[in-house]
Amino acid sequence: MARAVTRPAQLGLVLVGGAVGGALRIGVSEVFPDTAGPVPWDLWVINVLGSLVLAWAVAFTQARGPWTLFPAIGPGLLGGFTTYSSIACLRWSASEQLDVAIGVLLITLAGAIAAAWLGWWLGDRPRTPLDEAAVFAEENE
């Protein structure tokens, strides 16, 4: 059976995950040059990837029961990874032509929704024999 994690430990996991997520967000931004054209590809990648992984983590947790690391991965890492990009997106869209800004935001939204659907589907897959072996080992500790 999974061990309960105290509230202070959960908050610590969120804090550590958020710090890592913010650092990853900055790292992804560094991969894409500012001169890549009118589309902020770093924002698109961050939001779509964040949607995919968060949907997977939630579906995985719901399908398999409590997951000790969920606070670090869900609200922590992915919160730190994607929230900053929303702020950057607002700054970016204010300086672009309206039609370009709306188009990029709609494409980002469509990509994020599709990625979330895929992430949910992947996370909600039936247990594999390896999953069953891990549950068996945990129950017999």
mmCIF file of C-alpha atoms in Angstrom:
data_model
loop_
_atom_site.group_PDB
_atom_site.id
_atom_site.type_symbol
_atom_site.label_atom_id
_atom_site.label_comp_id
_atom_site.label_asym_id
_atom_site.label_seq_id
_atom_site.Cartn_x
_atom_site.Cartn_y
_atom_site.Cartn_z
ATOM 1 C CA MET A 1 0.000 0.000 0.000
ATOM 2 C CA ALA A 2 1.288 3.490 -0.775
ATOM 3 C CA ARG A 3 2.424 5.430 2.251
ATOM 4 C CA ALA A 4 0.591 8.637 3.136
ATOM 5 C CA VAL A 5 2.585 11.815 2.619
ATOM 6 C CA THR A 6 2.131 14.600 5.170
ATOM 7 C CA ARG A 7 0.858 18.002 4.102
ATOM 8 C CA PRO A 8 4.234 19.720 4.730
ATOM 9 C CA ALA A 9 5.922 17.017 2.626
ATOM 10 C CA GLN A 10 3.380 17.564 -0.169
ATOM 11 C CA LEU A 11 4.047 21.313 -0.092
ATOM 12 C CA GLY A 12 7.778 20.600 -0.225
ATOM 13 C CA LEU A 13 7.235 18.379 -3.271
ATOM 14 C CA VAL A 14 5.280 21.169 -4.978
ATOM 15 C CA LEU A 15 8.032 23.663 -4.142
ATOM 16 C CA VAL A 16 10.818 21.479 -5.513
ATOM 17 C CA GLY A 17 8.773 20.520 -8.580
ATOM 18 C CA GLY A 18 7.931 24.172 -9.246
ATOM 19 C CA ALA A 19 11.588 25.173 -9.097
ATOM 20 C CA VAL A 20 12.512 22.419 -11.563
ATOM 21 C CA GLY A 21 9.563 23.304 -13.825
ATOM 22 C CA GLY A 22 10.538 26.977 -13.901
ATOM 23 C CA ALA A 23 14.125 26.050 -14.764
ATOM 24 C CA LEU A 24 12.916 23.727 -17.544
ATOM 25 C CA ARG A 25 10.725 26.519 -18.881
ATOM 26 C CA ILE A 26 13.749 28.835 -19.082
ATOM 27 C CA GLY A 27 15.791 26.052 -20.715
ATOM 28 C CA VAL A 28 13.186 25.462 -23.432
ATOM 29 C CA SER A 29 13.054 29.217 -24.103
ATOM 30 C CA GLU A 30 16.819 29.237 -24.634
ATOM 31 C CA VAL A 31 16.559 26.544 -27.317
ATOM 32 C CA PHE A 32 14.351 28.759 -29.507
ATOM 33 C CA PRO A 33 15.930 31.993 -30.766
ATOM 34 C CA ASP A 34 13.982 35.253 -30.478
ATOM 35 C CA THR A 35 14.443 35.746 -34.217
ATOM 36 C CA ALA A 36 12.493 32.615 -35.171
ATOM 37 C CA GLY A 37 9.748 34.701 -36.779
ATOM 38 C CA PRO A 38 6.374 35.933 -35.585
ATOM 39 C CA VAL A 39 5.466 32.691 -33.808
ATOM 40 C CA PRO A 40 6.777 32.186 -30.255
ATOM 41 C CA TRP A 41 7.575 28.488 -30.720
ATOM 42 C CA ASP A 42 8.908 28.153 -27.184
ATOM 43 C CA LEU A 43 5.489 29.119 -25.780
ATOM 44 C CA TRP A 44 3.761 26.693 -28.098
ATOM 45 C CA VAL A 45 6.037 23.787 -27.158
ATOM 46 C CA ILE A 46 5.802 24.563 -23.432
ATOM 47 C CA ASN A 47 2.008 24.759 -23.379
ATOM 48 C CA VAL A 48 1.442 21.713 -25.580
ATOM 49 C CA LEU A 49 4.031 19.566 -23.798
ATOM 50 C CA GLY A 50 2.778 20.714 -20.385
ATOM 51 C CA SER A 51 -0.808 19.798 -21.345
ATOM 52 C CA LEU A 52 0.260 16.350 -22.517
ATOM 53 C CA VAL A 53 2.247 15.496 -19.398
ATOM 54 C CA LEU A 54 -0.269 16.962 -16.931
ATOM 55 C CA ALA A 55 -3.154 15.039 -18.520
ATOM 56 C CA TRP A 56 -1.055 11.867 -18.418
ATOM 57 C CA ALA A 57 -0.186 12.399 -14.736
ATOM 58 C CA VAL A 58 -3.807 12.999 -13.714
ATOM 59 C CA ALA A 59 -5.158 10.031 -15.699
ATOM 60 C CA PHE A 60 -2.324 7.799 -14.450
ATOM 61 C CA THR A 61 -3.080 8.752 -10.843
ATOM 62 C CA GLN A 62 -6.826 8.226 -11.245
ATOM 63 C CA ALA A 63 -6.369 4.873 -12.980
ATOM 64 C CA ARG A 64 -3.832 3.464 -10.516
ATOM 65 C CA GLY A 65 -4.603 5.149 -7.216
ATOM 66 C CA PRO A 66 -2.619 7.644 -5.157
ATOM 67 C CA TRP A 67 0.815 8.554 -6.459
ATOM 68 C CA THR A 68 3.232 9.981 -3.914
ATOM 69 C CA LEU A 69 5.067 12.118 -6.459
ATOM 70 C CA PHE A 70 1.953 13.670 -8.002
ATOM 71 C CA PRO A 71 2.317 16.981 -6.070
ATOM 72 C CA ALA A 72 5.852 17.346 -7.425
ATOM 73 C CA ILE A 73 4.914 16.478 -11.016
ATOM 74 C CA GLY A 74 1.411 17.973 -11.403
ATOM 75 C CA PRO A 75 1.045 21.276 -9.584
ATOM 76 C CA GLY A 76 4.785 21.614 -8.975
ATOM 77 C CA LEU A 77 6.818 20.853 -12.082
ATOM 78 C CA LEU A 78 4.067 21.382 -14.644
ATOM 79 C CA GLY A 79 2.669 24.413 -12.822
ATOM 80 C CA GLY A 80 6.097 26.042 -12.838
ATOM 81 C CA PHE A 81 6.674 24.955 -16.413
ATOM 82 C CA THR A 82 3.450 26.332 -17.931
ATOM 83 C CA THR A 83 2.353 29.264 -15.750
ATOM 84 C CA TYR A 84 5.351 31.374 -16.652
ATOM 85 C CA SER A 85 4.643 30.784 -20.323
ATOM 86 C CA SER A 86 1.133 32.210 -19.912
ATOM 87 C CA ILE A 87 2.596 35.455 -18.593
ATOM 88 C CA ALA A 88 5.100 35.562 -21.452
ATOM 89 C CA CYS A 89 2.305 34.871 -23.933
ATOM 90 C CA LEU A 90 0.350 37.889 -22.720
ATOM 91 C CA ARG A 91 3.421 40.102 -23.111
ATOM 92 C CA TRP A 92 4.115 38.674 -26.571
ATOM 93 C CA SER A 93 0.536 38.988 -27.858
ATOM 94 C CA ALA A 94 0.353 42.662 -26.804
ATOM 95 C CA SER A 95 3.209 43.532 -29.181
ATOM 96 C CA GLU A 96 2.001 41.536 -32.222
ATOM 97 C CA GLN A 97 -0.608 42.320 -34.853
ATOM 98 C CA LEU A 98 -4.038 41.253 -33.620
ATOM 99 C CA ASP A 99 -4.666 38.659 -36.338
ATOM 100 C CA VAL A 100 -1.260 37.012 -35.784
ATOM 101 C CA ALA A 101 -1.693 36.988 -31.991
ATOM 102 C CA ILE A 102 -5.187 35.477 -32.186
ATOM 103 C CA GLY A 103 -4.035 32.868 -34.720
ATOM 104 C CA VAL A 104 -1.083 31.788 -32.592
ATOM 105 C CA LEU A 105 -3.208 31.629 -29.462
ATOM 106 C CA LEU A 106 -5.892 29.530 -31.224
ATOM 107 C CA ILE A 107 -3.280 27.150 -32.656
ATOM 108 C CA THR A 108 -1.698 26.856 -29.199
ATOM 109 C CA LEU A 109 -5.094 26.111 -27.652
ATOM 110 C CA ALA A 110 -5.875 23.464 -30.292
ATOM 111 C CA GLY A 111 -2.461 21.848 -29.825
ATOM 112 C CA ALA A 112 -2.807 21.865 -26.036
ATOM 113 C CA ILE A 113 -6.270 20.272 -26.188
ATOM 114 C CA ALA A 114 -5.073 17.564 -28.586
ATOM 115 C CA ALA A 115 -2.008 16.923 -26.419
ATOM 116 C CA ALA A 116 -4.154 16.724 -23.276
ATOM 117 C CA TRP A 117 -6.417 14.173 -24.958
ATOM 118 C CA LEU A 118 -3.381 12.089 -25.946
ATOM 119 C CA GLY A 119 -1.871 12.397 -22.465
ATOM 120 C CA TRP A 120 -5.136 11.304 -20.854
ATOM 121 C CA TRP A 121 -5.388 8.339 -23.205
ATOM 122 C CA LEU A 122 -1.802 7.288 -22.435
ATOM 123 C CA GLY A 123 -2.227 7.674 -18.682
ATOM 124 C CA ASP A 124 -5.524 5.818 -18.572
ATOM 125 C CA ARG A 125 -4.213 2.711 -20.325
ATOM 126 C CA PRO A 126 -4.884 -0.579 -18.581
ATOM 127 C CA ARG A 127 -2.238 -1.882 -16.240
ATOM 128 C CA THR A 128 0.505 -3.925 -17.800
ATOM 129 C CA PRO A 129 2.054 -7.064 -16.268
ATOM 130 C CA LEU A 130 4.925 -4.855 -15.048
ATOM 131 C CA ASP A 131 2.439 -2.591 -13.236
ATOM 132 C CA GLU A 132 0.871 -5.629 -11.581
ATOM 133 C CA ALA A 133 4.286 -6.912 -10.470
ATOM 134 C CA ALA A 134 5.113 -3.514 -8.930
ATOM 135 C CA VAL A 135 1.785 -3.417 -7.057
ATOM 136 C CA PHE A 136 2.336 -6.983 -5.830
ATOM 137 C CA ALA A 137 5.861 -6.138 -4.615
ATOM 138 C CA GLU A 138 4.653 -2.972 -2.858
ATOM 139 C CA GLU A 139 1.809 -4.795 -1.117
ATOM 140 C CA ASN A 140 4.175 -7.496 0.133
ATOM 141 C CA GLU A 141 6.843 -5.184 1.602
#
